[in-house]
């Protein structure tokens, strides 16, 4: 990690979502530890080195069709030409003989095109009688022939470091004969919840208690990112316990995430402990939901102190933690995917904070995206996240959104 940007000057004022993200990303450096793994285990992992093609793919000239390999010079200008069929080239069984003038070869898709031939005529365009074929004069040099290296020439860049391996890449690597690749080690992410009101599943709720939902939300969000997860549970609001949790958590992982207790001016143990232990800034971000965020470094771990409200946890995770973890993993692209949709609801919004309202989008029969609100937008209304399939993102300085206006959405598909 580089030296943290100083945010002291901003701690008393609001900073924008974009400023916060820029500060965060400039503090994160890609993990410099790697492992070499079987390609079948590499789906979703981030490639740590460029892959160049060790040979041409495809390796040989081959046919794109089932048909007949002929010489263009044999096809006369007259309407029809008759050629004699002398042999065959099947996939995996090439014809190694010579093709003389006036001769042709039966050929199947993927089979080696004999050197002496330069045209493949698809079987539907040929009239065959025993060992004679009749063809028209409407054929071009090289037609239906795939050339060596057409897909990937020898020495070309097949996959670039920083790419997240997908299913196509697995096949591509196999086509190059590569069975193992070097990937970046998965980030280790530690998290815990703070708050004396929190109980874990299985415990009884007394008056004033609620179940800890943030740890489960975070667990899901982190699983989506394919990182190693260490759940430290609920830490009570006691000075010693909190200090120990920060100390242990920051040593266990590359990143430590907590929820709750980070509101600016909060006189609780969390902020007090962080101020003592870490290089941490307490920010007020001009966003909704999720105004307070603590970010920095404790020991060698990145630290995110997310707000406590369940929707705020998800919003700040998606906007800040996710891109940071993507960068930590070595991904070259950390941008959140955004689309434009026509808003079918009237949305209330006060200027001053960038809003991330919960929406449901769909595509109409003309292909246009539409979005409508899920209803109640409080940062404690976790059901709004569960109903939604996107955030409706309204710029900081905008007011209400009218029905029919175009809005930006962040689809949840990859996010939650
Ligand atoms: P705080 O930021 O600690 O003041 O918390 C803000 C709100 O979020 C309060 O209503 C808390 O009860 C709630 N909250 C904090 N942590 C959790 C959690 N882990 N699960 C569910 N709600 C929480
Ligand atoms: Mg609290």
PDB file of C-alpha atoms in Angstrom, residues 5 19 30 42 65 67 155 186 194-195 202 234 272-273 285 352 366 387:
ATOM      1  CA  UNK A   5      -3.727  10.495   0.950  1.00  0.00           C
ATOM      2  CA  UNK A  19     -13.224  12.129  -4.517  1.00  0.00           C
ATOM      3  CA  UNK A  30      -2.360  -4.898  -6.409  1.00  0.00           C
ATOM      4  CA  UNK A  42      -8.880 -20.456 -12.412  1.00  0.00           C
ATOM      5  CA  UNK A  65     -17.118 -26.524 -44.466  1.00  0.00           C
ATOM      6  CA  UNK A  67     -17.296 -30.167 -49.163  1.00  0.00           C
ATOM      7  CA  UNK A 155       3.824 -14.917 -30.536  1.00  0.00           C
ATOM      8  CA  UNK A 186      -6.930 -14.012  -3.467  1.00  0.00           C
ATOM      9  CA  UNK A 194     -19.859  -3.714  16.412  1.00  0.00           C
ATOM     10  CA  UNK A 195     -22.794  -2.773  18.555  1.00  0.00           C
ATOM     11  CA  UNK A 202     -29.841 -18.549  17.518  1.00  0.00           C
ATOM     12  CA  UNK A 234     -19.972  -9.429  16.723  1.00  0.00           C
ATOM     13  CA  UNK A 272     -11.721   6.394  19.636  1.00  0.00           C
ATOM     14  CA  UNK A 273      -9.837   3.140  19.061  1.00  0.00           C
ATOM     15  CA  UNK A 285     -19.450  11.619   1.909  1.00  0.00           C
ATOM     16  CA  UNK A 352     -26.587  18.083  -2.068  1.00  0.00           C
ATOM     17  CA  UNK A 366     -38.649  -2.285 -27.976  1.00  0.00           C
ATOM     18  CA  UNK A 387     -36.720  -6.218  -3.875  1.00  0.00           C
TER      19      UNK A 387
END
